[in-house]
Amino acid sequence: RKLREFPVTICGAGAVGSNLAETLARQGFGKLTVIDRDRVEEQNLSTQTFYKSDIGAQKAKIVANSLYRALGVTVTPKAEELTASNVAKLFAGAGLVIDGFDNSISRAVVTEYCTAQNMPCLHVGLASG
């Protein structure tokens, strides 16, 4: 029950975020939010949880739809760019933020906000920089 009720916000629905969202949902986390402004591209198919039929769709929405269909888990998709002006709104209610963004500007916004709010945050990445 604790896992099902614990709110986790995942920043990025790419190689890290899409796989992490699925893993957390399968482990019993039931209050997931996924933030990503990008759309699925063919090059994403080899490392991310998307299919050819998803190309062109918003990543956050596809992750939410897939996890609902597979597990009945309701994921809140936020298909928008995270900025300093909307970070408070996008992180509202988060118990933990997991940053899997692939760009330094967004990662800096996450770091600054979570530090200022004393909000638990994990930074995860697959690339240098």
Tab-separated table of N, CA, C and O in Angstrom:
chain	number	residue	atom	x	y	z
A	1	ARG	N	0.826	-1.194	0.000
A	1	ARG	CA	0.000	0.000	0.000
A	1	ARG	C	0.870	1.258	0.000
A	1	ARG	O	0.528	2.242	-0.647
A	2	LYS	N	1.986	1.219	0.733
A	2	LYS	CA	2.874	2.382	0.784
A	2	LYS	C	3.405	2.734	-0.603
A	2	LYS	O	3.449	3.894	-0.974
A	3	LEU	N	3.813	1.729	-1.356
A	3	LEU	CA	4.313	1.976	-2.707
A	3	LEU	C	3.207	2.533	-3.600
A	3	LEU	O	3.435	3.456	-4.379
A	4	ARG	N	2.030	1.963	-3.497
A	4	ARG	CA	0.905	2.375	-4.334
A	4	ARG	C	0.539	3.836	-4.097
A	4	ARG	O	0.109	4.533	-4.998
A	5	GLU	N	0.734	4.333	-2.872
A	5	GLU	CA	0.340	5.692	-2.509
A	5	GLU	C	1.478	6.704	-2.579
A	5	GLU	O	1.244	7.896	-2.433
A	6	PHE	N	2.714	6.245	-2.788
A	6	PHE	CA	3.858	7.166	-2.783
A	6	PHE	C	4.012	7.841	-4.147
A	6	PHE	O	4.216	7.177	-5.159
A	7	PRO	N	3.927	9.184	-4.200
A	7	PRO	CA	3.974	9.898	-5.483
A	7	PRO	C	5.404	10.122	-5.995
A	7	PRO	O	6.240	10.721	-5.314
A	8	VAL	N	5.670	9.612	-7.188
A	8	VAL	CA	6.978	9.748	-7.825
A	8	VAL	C	6.804	10.507	-9.135
A	8	VAL	O	5.941	10.168	-9.948
A	9	THR	N	7.629	11.530	-9.335
A	9	THR	CA	7.635	12.279	-10.588
A	9	THR	C	8.910	11.932	-11.344
A	9	THR	O	10.013	12.079	-10.801
A	10	ILE	N	8.752	11.470	-12.576
A	10	ILE	CA	9.882	11.091	-13.423
A	10	ILE	C	10.054	12.155	-14.498
A	10	ILE	O	9.129	12.436	-15.254
A	11	CYS	N	11.245	12.734	-14.542
A	11	CYS	CA	11.554	13.771	-15.530
A	11	CYS	C	12.263	13.127	-16.710
A	11	CYS	O	13.388	12.647	-16.581
A	12	GLY	N	11.575	13.091	-17.837
A	12	GLY	CA	12.112	12.463	-19.029
A	12	GLY	C	11.487	11.108	-19.255
A	12	GLY	O	11.326	10.319	-18.318
A	13	ALA	N	11.117	10.844	-20.500
A	13	ALA	CA	10.520	9.553	-20.864
A	13	ALA	C	11.339	8.908	-21.967
A	13	ALA	O	10.817	8.279	-22.873
A	14	GLY	N	12.648	9.089	-21.875
A	14	GLY	CA	13.548	8.495	-22.859
A	14	GLY	C	14.037	7.136	-22.385
A	14	GLY	O	13.299	6.373	-21.772
A	15	ALA	N	15.314	6.848	-22.655
A	15	ALA	CA	15.873	5.543	-22.309
A	15	ALA	C	15.788	5.278	-20.810
A	15	ALA	O	15.444	4.177	-20.393
A	16	VAL	N	16.079	6.271	-19.998
A	16	VAL	CA	15.999	6.100	-18.550
A	16	VAL	C	14.548	6.154	-18.092
A	16	VAL	O	14.046	5.239	-17.440
A	17	GLY	N	13.854	7.231	-18.411
A	17	GLY	CA	12.518	7.471	-17.876
A	17	GLY	C	11.461	6.470	-18.297
A	17	GLY	O	10.654	6.036	-17.473
A	18	SER	N	11.435	6.087	-19.567
A	18	SER	CA	10.391	5.160	-20.013
A	18	SER	C	10.569	3.785	-19.369
A	18	SER	O	9.600	3.165	-18.934
A	19	ASN	N	11.801	3.323	-19.287
A	19	ASN	CA	12.068	2.033	-18.646
A	19	ASN	C	11.855	2.101	-17.140
A	19	ASN	O	11.321	1.167	-16.540
A	20	LEU	N	12.242	3.202	-16.531
A	20	LEU	CA	12.062	3.361	-15.097
A	20	LEU	C	10.580	3.423	-14.725
A	20	LEU	O	10.152	2.811	-13.743
A	21	ALA	N	9.790	4.147	-15.501
A	21	ALA	CA	8.350	4.234	-15.230
A	21	ALA	C	7.728	2.837	-15.266
A	21	ALA	O	6.928	2.477	-14.393
A	22	GLU	N	8.098	2.051	-16.257
A	22	GLU	CA	7.555	0.692	-16.344
A	22	GLU	C	7.996	-0.156	-15.162
A	22	GLU	O	7.192	-0.873	-14.557
A	23	THR	N	9.258	-0.080	-14.799
A	23	THR	CA	9.765	-0.864	-13.676
A	23	THR	C	9.071	-0.481	-12.370
A	23	THR	O	8.658	-1.351	-11.599
A	24	LEU	N	8.930	0.816	-12.117
A	24	LEU	CA	8.271	1.265	-10.890
A	24	LEU	C	6.809	0.822	-10.854
A	24	LEU	O	6.308	0.370	-9.814
A	25	ALA	N	6.125	0.927	-11.977
A	25	ALA	CA	4.724	0.499	-12.036
A	25	ALA	C	4.610	-1.002	-11.765
A	25	ALA	O	3.729	-1.442	-11.024
A	26	ARG	N	5.516	-1.786	-12.321
A	26	ARG	CA	5.486	-3.233	-12.114
A	26	ARG	C	5.858	-3.618	-10.680
A	26	ARG	O	5.491	-4.685	-10.210
A	27	GLN	N	6.578	-2.746	-9.994
A	27	GLN	CA	6.943	-2.993	-8.604
A	27	GLN	C	5.850	-2.565	-7.628
A	27	GLN	O	5.965	-2.794	-6.431
A	28	GLY	N	4.802	-1.893	-8.138
A	28	GLY	CA	3.685	-1.533	-7.286
A	28	GLY	C	3.471	-0.058	-7.053
A	28	GLY	O	2.522	0.337	-6.379
A	29	PHE	N	4.340	0.797	-7.600
A	29	PHE	CA	4.123	2.237	-7.459
A	29	PHE	C	2.899	2.627	-8.286
A	29	PHE	O	2.813	2.291	-9.461
A	30	GLY	N	1.974	3.336	-7.664
A	30	GLY	CA	0.716	3.649	-8.338
A	30	GLY	C	0.438	5.122	-8.540
A	30	GLY	O	-0.599	5.478	-9.090
A	31	LYS	N	1.344	5.992	-8.098
A	31	LYS	CA	1.154	7.442	-8.279
A	31	LYS	C	2.364	7.989	-9.019
A	31	LYS	O	3.239	8.627	-8.431
A	32	LEU	N	2.390	7.727	-10.308
A	32	LEU	CA	3.505	8.166	-11.135
A	32	LEU	C	3.091	9.333	-12.012
A	32	LEU	O	1.982	9.354	-12.558
A	33	THR	N	4.016	10.280	-12.150
A	33	THR	CA	3.867	11.380	-13.095
A	33	THR	C	5.086	11.340	-14.003
A	33	THR	O	6.210	11.158	-13.521
A	34	VAL	N	4.877	11.496	-15.308
A	34	VAL	CA	5.983	11.505	-16.265
A	34	VAL	C	5.943	12.831	-17.021
A	34	VAL	O	4.926	13.187	-17.607
A	35	ILE	N	7.086	13.535	-16.987
A	35	ILE	CA	7.211	14.828	-17.670
A	35	ILE	C	8.171	14.680	-18.839
A	35	ILE	O	9.321	14.273	-18.655
A	36	ASP	N	7.709	14.990	-20.039
A	36	ASP	CA	8.579	14.999	-21.223
A	36	ASP	C	7.860	15.708	-22.356
A	36	ASP	O	6.705	15.404	-22.636
A	37	ARG	N	8.539	16.620	-23.018
A	37	ARG	CA	7.927	17.377	-24.112
A	37	ARG	C	8.178	16.730	-25.479
A	37	ARG	O	7.571	17.108	-26.474
A	38	ASP	N	9.057	15.743	-25.523
A	38	ASP	CA	9.472	15.164	-26.803
A	38	ASP	C	8.452	14.181	-27.369
A	38	ASP	O	7.597	13.654	-26.667
A	39	ARG	N	8.617	13.931	-28.653
A	39	ARG	CA	7.814	12.952	-29.372
A	39	ARG	C	8.691	11.749	-29.722
A	39	ARG	O	9.906	11.869	-29.843
A	40	VAL	N	8.073	10.612	-29.879
A	40	VAL	CA	8.780	9.380	-30.216
A	40	VAL	C	9.333	9.489	-31.637
A	40	VAL	O	8.619	9.880	-32.564
A	41	GLU	N	10.608	9.131	-31.775
A	41	GLU	CA	11.266	9.079	-33.087
A	41	GLU	C	11.739	7.641	-33.331
A	41	GLU	O	11.920	6.869	-32.371
A	42	GLU	N	11.950	7.303	-34.578
A	42	GLU	CA	12.365	5.934	-34.910
A	42	GLU	C	13.637	5.528	-34.161
A	42	GLU	O	13.763	4.397	-33.705
A	43	GLN	N	14.553	6.454	-34.005
A	43	GLN	CA	15.816	6.145	-33.323
A	43	GLN	C	15.620	5.789	-31.841
A	43	GLN	O	16.497	5.203	-31.223
A	44	ASN	N	14.471	6.109	-31.272
A	44	ASN	CA	14.183	5.796	-29.867
A	44	ASN	C	13.820	4.333	-29.639
A	44	ASN	O	13.885	3.847	-28.509
A	45	LEU	N	13.428	3.637	-30.673
A	45	LEU	CA	12.853	2.298	-30.516
A	45	LEU	C	13.811	1.265	-29.939
A	45	LEU	O	13.373	0.309	-29.298
A	46	SER	N	15.103	1.437	-30.129
A	46	SER	CA	16.054	0.424	-29.668
A	46	SER	C	16.322	0.486	-28.169
A	46	SER	O	16.708	-0.521	-27.571
A	47	THR	N	16.106	1.638	-27.527
A	47	THR	CA	16.441	1.763	-26.106
A	47	THR	C	15.264	2.184	-25.224
A	47	THR	O	15.396	2.247	-24.006
A	48	GLN	N	14.135	2.485	-25.824
A	48	GLN	CA	13.001	3.005	-25.077
A	48	GLN	C	11.788	2.092	-25.248
A	48	GLN	O	11.760	1.264	-26.146
A	49	THR	N	10.803	2.245	-24.398
A	49	THR	CA	9.673	1.310	-24.365
A	49	THR	C	8.577	1.672	-25.359
A	49	THR	O	7.389	1.590	-25.044
A	50	PHE	N	8.965	2.031	-26.570
A	50	PHE	CA	8.003	2.452	-27.582
A	50	PHE	C	8.014	1.485	-28.764
A	50	PHE	O	8.943	0.704	-28.940
A	51	TYR	N	6.942	1.567	-29.582
A	51	TYR	CA	6.786	0.736	-30.775
A	51	TYR	C	6.728	1.621	-32.012
A	51	TYR	O	6.499	2.826	-31.908
A	52	LYS	N	6.896	1.012	-33.180
A	52	LYS	CA	6.837	1.773	-34.432
A	52	LYS	C	5.549	2.575	-34.545
A	52	LYS	O	5.542	3.695	-35.033
A	53	SER	N	4.466	2.002	-34.092
A	53	SER	CA	3.173	2.694	-34.179
A	53	SER	C	3.108	3.945	-33.299
A	53	SER	O	2.222	4.777	-33.465
A	54	ASP	N	4.062	4.100	-32.367
A	54	ASP	CA	4.097	5.269	-31.480
A	54	ASP	C	4.849	6.457	-32.079
A	54	ASP	O	4.798	7.563	-31.529
A	55	ILE	N	5.546	6.250	-33.193
A	55	ILE	CA	6.356	7.317	-33.774
A	55	ILE	C	5.480	8.540	-34.046
A	55	ILE	O	4.410	8.442	-34.636
A	56	GLY	N	5.969	9.680	-33.568
A	56	GLY	CA	5.270	10.953	-33.742
A	56	GLY	C	4.414	11.348	-32.555
A	56	GLY	O	4.043	12.507	-32.393
A	57	ALA	N	4.098	10.402	-31.679
A	57	ALA	CA	3.263	10.687	-30.501
A	57	ALA	C	4.123	11.232	-29.364
A	57	ALA	O	5.339	11.028	-29.328
A	58	GLN	N	3.489	11.905	-28.425
A	58	GLN	CA	4.201	12.451	-27.274
A	58	GLN	C	4.601	11.325	-26.324
A	58	GLN	O	3.782	10.489	-25.939
A	59	LYS	N	5.879	11.314	-25.954
A	59	LYS	CA	6.420	10.235	-25.131
A	59	LYS	C	5.673	10.072	-23.812
A	59	LYS	O	5.344	8.948	-23.424
A	60	ALA	N	5.431	11.161	-23.099
A	60	ALA	CA	4.772	11.066	-21.786
A	60	ALA	C	3.401	10.415	-21.903
A	60	ALA	O	3.016	9.586	-21.070
A	61	LYS	N	2.674	10.762	-22.962
A	61	LYS	CA	1.334	10.196	-23.141
A	61	LYS	C	1.386	8.716	-23.516
A	61	LYS	O	0.555	7.926	-23.073
A	62	ILE	N	2.361	8.334	-24.317
A	62	ILE	CA	2.499	6.925	-24.698
A	62	ILE	C	2.867	6.082	-23.480
A	62	ILE	O	2.323	4.993	-23.281
A	63	VAL	N	3.783	6.573	-22.645
A	63	VAL	CA	4.140	5.839	-21.422
A	63	VAL	C	2.896	5.642	-20.560
A	63	VAL	O	2.623	4.540	-20.077
A	64	ALA	N	2.126	6.701	-20.368
A	64	ALA	CA	0.908	6.616	-19.547
A	64	ALA	C	-0.085	5.615	-20.134
A	64	ALA	O	-0.628	4.772	-19.413
A	65	ASN	N	-0.318	5.694	-21.427
A	65	ASN	CA	-1.271	4.779	-22.076
A	65	ASN	C	-0.801	3.331	-21.992
A	65	ASN	O	-1.591	2.427	-21.714
A	66	SER	N	0.474	3.107	-22.234
A	66	SER	CA	1.009	1.739	-22.221
A	66	SER	C	0.903	1.107	-20.839
A	66	SER	O	0.533	-0.062	-20.715
A	67	LEU	N	1.225	1.871	-19.806
A	67	LEU	CA	1.188	1.313	-18.453
A	67	LEU	C	-0.243	1.100	-17.969
A	67	LEU	O	-0.508	0.167	-17.208
A	68	TYR	N	-1.147	1.921	-18.447
A	68	TYR	CA	-2.546	1.694	-18.095
A	68	TYR	C	-3.058	0.417	-18.762
A	68	TYR	O	-3.704	-0.416	-18.129
A	69	ARG	N	-2.733	0.252	-20.050
A	69	ARG	CA	-3.175	-0.948	-20.770
A	69	ARG	C	-2.543	-2.216	-20.199
A	69	ARG	O	-3.196	-3.244	-20.061
A	70	ALA	N	-1.261	-2.153	-19.866
A	70	ALA	CA	-0.555	-3.349	-19.401
A	70	ALA	C	-0.865	-3.712	-17.956
A	70	ALA	O	-1.006	-4.890	-17.625
A	71	LEU	N	-0.982	-2.690	-17.091
A	71	LEU	CA	-1.049	-2.958	-15.656
A	71	LEU	C	-2.229	-2.320	-14.942
A	71	LEU	O	-2.431	-2.555	-13.749
A	72	GLY	N	-2.967	-1.479	-15.645
A	72	GLY	CA	-4.055	-0.758	-14.999
A	72	GLY	C	-3.573	0.371	-14.112
A	72	GLY	O	-4.335	0.886	-13.287
A	73	VAL	N	-2.312	0.755	-14.255
A	73	VAL	CA	-1.735	1.844	-13.457
A	73	VAL	C	-1.999	3.170	-14.167
A	73	VAL	O	-1.699	3.318	-15.350
A	74	THR	N	-2.571	4.111	-13.432
A	74	THR	CA	-2.829	5.429	-13.997
A	74	THR	C	-1.597	6.303	-13.784
A	74	THR	O	-1.228	6.601	-12.644
A	75	VAL	N	-0.952	6.689	-14.868
A	75	VAL	CA	0.211	7.571	-14.858
A	75	VAL	C	-0.249	8.929	-15.357
A	75	VAL	O	-0.964	9.009	-16.353
A	76	THR	N	0.166	9.982	-14.681
A	76	THR	CA	-0.175	11.335	-15.118
A	76	THR	C	0.887	11.813	-16.094
A	76	THR	O	2.041	12.012	-15.700
A	77	PRO	N	0.530	11.986	-17.373
A	77	PRO	CA	1.508	12.482	-18.338
A	77	PRO	C	1.492	14.007	-18.381
A	77	PRO	O	0.430	14.628	-18.376
A	78	LYS	N	2.654	14.593	-18.415
A	78	LYS	CA	2.778	16.041	-18.564
A	78	LYS	C	3.699	16.276	-19.761
A	78	LYS	O	4.916	16.245	-19.629
A	79	ALA	N	3.073	16.463	-20.919
A	79	ALA	CA	3.801	16.582	-22.182
A	79	ALA	C	4.151	18.040	-22.439
A	79	ALA	O	3.618	18.678	-23.343
A	80	GLU	N	5.023	18.558	-21.591
A	80	GLU	CA	5.454	19.944	-21.739
A	80	GLU	C	6.889	20.090	-21.275
A	80	GLU	O	7.412	19.233	-20.573
A	81	GLU	N	7.495	21.176	-21.667
A	81	GLU	CA	8.870	21.450	-21.273
A	81	GLU	C	8.898	21.943	-19.835
A	81	GLU	O	8.121	22.814	-19.452
A	82	LEU	N	9.790	21.399	-19.034
A	82	LEU	CA	9.956	21.849	-17.663
A	82	LEU	C	10.878	23.067	-17.669
A	82	LEU	O	11.970	23.023	-18.230
A	83	THR	N	10.418	24.154	-17.076
A	83	THR	CA	11.198	25.393	-17.008
A	83	THR	C	11.154	25.931	-15.584
A	83	THR	O	10.371	25.464	-14.752
A	84	ALA	N	11.943	26.946	-15.315
A	84	ALA	CA	11.938	27.569	-13.993
A	84	ALA	C	10.575	28.170	-13.674
A	84	ALA	O	10.182	28.237	-12.513
A	85	SER	N	9.835	28.570	-14.693
A	85	SER	CA	8.536	29.200	-14.444
A	85	SER	C	7.402	28.199	-14.202
A	85	SER	O	6.376	28.566	-13.639
A	86	ASN	N	7.565	26.941	-14.596
A	86	ASN	CA	6.478	25.976	-14.370
A	86	ASN	C	6.875	24.784	-13.500
A	86	ASN	O	6.068	23.894	-13.267
A	87	VAL	N	8.097	24.762	-12.994
A	87	VAL	CA	8.569	23.617	-12.219
A	87	VAL	C	7.733	23.393	-10.963
A	87	VAL	O	7.426	22.247	-10.620
A	88	ALA	N	7.321	24.445	-10.290
A	88	ALA	CA	6.514	24.276	-9.072
A	88	ALA	C	5.187	23.592	-9.392
A	88	ALA	O	4.745	22.699	-8.668
A	89	LYS	N	4.579	23.988	-10.501
A	89	LYS	CA	3.305	23.378	-10.913
A	89	LYS	C	3.514	21.915	-11.305
A	89	LYS	O	2.739	21.040	-10.905
A	90	LEU	N	4.566	21.624	-12.053
A	90	LEU	CA	4.803	20.261	-12.521
A	90	LEU	C	5.212	19.309	-11.402
A	90	LEU	O	4.947	18.111	-11.476
A	91	PHE	N	5.866	19.821	-10.370
A	91	PHE	CA	6.319	18.985	-9.255
A	91	PHE	C	5.340	18.966	-8.083
A	91	PHE	O	5.610	18.314	-7.077
A	92	ALA	N	4.219	19.638	-8.192
A	92	ALA	CA	3.256	19.699	-7.096
A	92	ALA	C	2.853	18.292	-6.654
A	92	ALA	O	2.480	17.461	-7.477
A	93	GLY	N	2.971	18.018	-5.389
A	93	GLY	CA	2.557	16.733	-4.837
A	93	GLY	C	3.588	15.618	-4.919
A	93	GLY	O	3.332	14.506	-4.464
A	94	ALA	N	4.751	15.896	-5.494
A	94	ALA	CA	5.772	14.845	-5.640
A	94	ALA	C	6.394	14.504	-4.290
A	94	ALA	O	6.733	15.383	-3.510
A	95	GLY	N	6.546	13.212	-4.037
A	95	GLY	CA	7.263	12.756	-2.854
A	95	GLY	C	8.728	12.511	-3.170
A	95	GLY	O	9.589	12.568	-2.306
A	96	LEU	N	8.993	12.217	-4.440
A	96	LEU	CA	10.335	11.985	-4.946
A	96	LEU	C	10.364	12.403	-6.402
A	96	LEU	O	9.440	12.092	-7.158
A	97	VAL	N	11.425	13.096	-6.796
A	97	VAL	CA	11.642	13.452	-8.196
A	97	VAL	C	12.826	12.628	-8.692
A	97	VAL	O	13.866	12.568	-8.034
A	98	ILE	N	12.643	11.990	-9.833
A	98	ILE	CA	13.744	11.263	-10.472
A	98	ILE	C	14.027	11.961	-11.799
A	98	ILE	O	13.177	12.005	-12.677
A	99	ASP	N	15.232	12.513	-11.897
A	99	ASP	CA	15.626	13.289	-13.072
A	99	ASP	C	16.374	12.406	-14.050
A	99	ASP	O	17.497	11.994	-13.798
A	100	GLY	N	15.732	12.123	-15.179
A	100	GLY	CA	16.361	11.363	-16.242
A	100	GLY	C	16.470	12.186	-17.516
A	100	GLY	O	16.578	11.629	-18.608
A	101	PHE	N	16.419	13.521	-17.367
A	101	PHE	CA	16.522	14.394	-18.538
A	101	PHE	C	17.879	14.225	-19.217
A	101	PHE	O	18.884	13.920	-18.573
A	102	ASP	N	17.902	14.500	-20.512
A	102	ASP	CA	19.142	14.375	-21.271
A	102	ASP	C	19.743	15.727	-21.635
A	102	ASP	O	20.563	15.816	-22.533
A	103	ASN	N	19.341	16.792	-20.926
A	103	ASN	CA	19.950	18.091	-21.210
A	103	ASN	C	20.258	18.830	-19.913
A	103	ASN	O	19.539	18.717	-18.924
A	104	SER	N	21.358	19.578	-19.935
A	104	SER	CA	21.861	20.213	-18.721
A	104	SER	C	20.981	21.358	-18.233
A	104	SER	O	20.915	21.607	-17.023
A	105	ILE	N	20.273	22.032	-19.113
A	105	ILE	CA	19.419	23.145	-18.695
A	105	ILE	C	18.273	22.632	-17.826
A	105	ILE	O	18.012	23.150	-16.736
A	106	SER	N	17.588	21.604	-18.288
A	106	SER	CA	16.484	21.035	-17.510
A	106	SER	C	16.981	20.414	-16.219
A	106	SER	O	16.339	20.541	-15.166
A	107	ARG	N	18.131	19.754	-16.272
A	107	ARG	CA	18.693	19.148	-15.067
A	107	ARG	C	19.011	20.218	-14.023
A	107	ARG	O	18.803	20.007	-12.832
A	108	ALA	N	19.482	21.379	-14.467
A	108	ALA	CA	19.785	22.474	-13.538
A	108	ALA	C	18.513	23.009	-12.886
A	108	ALA	O	18.498	23.308	-11.683
A	109	VAL	N	17.430	23.113	-13.657
A	109	VAL	CA	16.146	23.568	-13.094
A	109	VAL	C	15.680	22.586	-12.022
A	109	VAL	O	15.243	22.997	-10.934
A	110	VAL	N	15.765	21.297	-12.306
A	110	VAL	CA	15.366	20.266	-11.336
A	110	VAL	C	16.208	20.394	-10.069
A	110	VAL	O	15.673	20.415	-8.954
A	111	THR	N	17.516	20.492	-10.224
A	111	THR	CA	18.429	20.581	-9.083
A	111	THR	C	18.126	21.804	-8.225
A	111	THR	O	18.016	21.700	-6.996
A	112	GLU	N	18.004	22.949	-8.856
A	112	GLU	CA	17.764	24.194	-8.113
A	112	GLU	C	16.437	24.144	-7.358
A	112	GLU	O	16.361	24.524	-6.195
A	113	TYR	N	15.383	23.667	-8.028
A	113	TYR	CA	14.073	23.630	-7.384
A	113	TYR	C	14.064	22.638	-6.221
A	113	TYR	O	13.606	22.958	-5.116
A	114	CYS	N	14.544	21.435	-6.453
A	114	CYS	CA	14.518	20.409	-5.405
A	114	CYS	C	15.385	20.813	-4.216
A	114	CYS	O	15.005	20.574	-3.066
A	115	THR	N	16.526	21.431	-4.467
A	115	THR	CA	17.384	21.898	-3.382
A	115	THR	C	16.678	22.980	-2.572
A	115	THR	O	16.644	22.923	-1.338
A	116	ALA	N	16.088	23.953	-3.257
A	116	ALA	CA	15.394	25.049	-2.577
A	116	ALA	C	14.193	24.563	-1.771
A	116	ALA	O	13.890	25.108	-0.701
A	117	GLN	N	13.506	23.539	-2.261
A	117	GLN	CA	12.306	23.015	-1.600
A	117	GLN	C	12.611	21.862	-0.640
A	117	GLN	O	11.692	21.305	-0.041
A	118	ASN	N	13.887	21.486	-0.553
A	118	ASN	CA	14.290	20.335	0.255
A	118	ASN	C	13.491	19.087	-0.149
A	118	ASN	O	13.017	18.325	0.681
A	119	MET	N	13.339	18.916	-1.460
A	119	MET	CA	12.572	17.809	-2.034
A	119	MET	C	13.529	16.686	-2.436
A	119	MET	O	14.521	16.949	-3.110
A	120	PRO	N	13.253	15.452	-2.051
A	120	PRO	CA	14.119	14.347	-2.450
A	120	PRO	C	14.204	14.219	-3.976
A	120	PRO	O	13.192	14.286	-4.659
A	121	CYS	N	15.437	14.052	-4.463
A	121	CYS	CA	15.652	13.998	-5.912
A	121	CYS	C	16.812	13.064	-6.221
A	121	CYS	O	17.841	13.099	-5.560
A	122	LEU	N	16.609	12.237	-7.236
A	122	LEU	CA	17.681	11.375	-7.761
A	122	LEU	C	17.967	11.817	-9.183
A	122	LEU	O	17.039	12.032	-9.969
A	123	HIS	N	19.231	11.937	-9.526
A	123	HIS	CA	19.634	12.245	-10.902
A	123	HIS	C	20.195	10.964	-11.513
A	123	HIS	O	21.080	10.335	-10.940
A	124	VAL	N	19.662	10.595	-12.674
A	124	VAL	CA	20.077	9.373	-13.347
A	124	VAL	C	20.371	9.717	-14.800
A	124	VAL	O	19.649	10.500	-15.407
A	125	GLY	N	21.416	9.129	-15.356
A	125	GLY	CA	21.712	9.421	-16.752
A	125	GLY	C	22.514	8.321	-17.413
A	125	GLY	O	23.148	7.505	-16.738
A	126	LEU	N	22.489	8.319	-18.732
A	126	LEU	CA	23.232	7.329	-19.514
A	126	LEU	C	24.342	7.941	-20.351
A	126	LEU	O	25.129	7.237	-20.927
A	127	ALA	N	24.387	9.283	-20.440
A	127	ALA	CA	25.366	9.937	-21.284
A	127	ALA	C	26.227	10.871	-20.449
A	127	ALA	O	25.851	11.291	-19.357
A	128	SER	N	27.383	11.213	-20.965
A	128	SER	CA	28.271	12.143	-20.244
A	128	SER	C	27.712	13.558	-20.322
A	128	SER	O	26.888	13.872	-21.158
A	129	GLY	N	28.194	14.415	-19.436
A	129	GLY	CA	27.783	15.818	-19.464
A	129	GLY	C	26.587	16.082	-18.625
A	129	GLY	O	26.042	17.139	-18.607
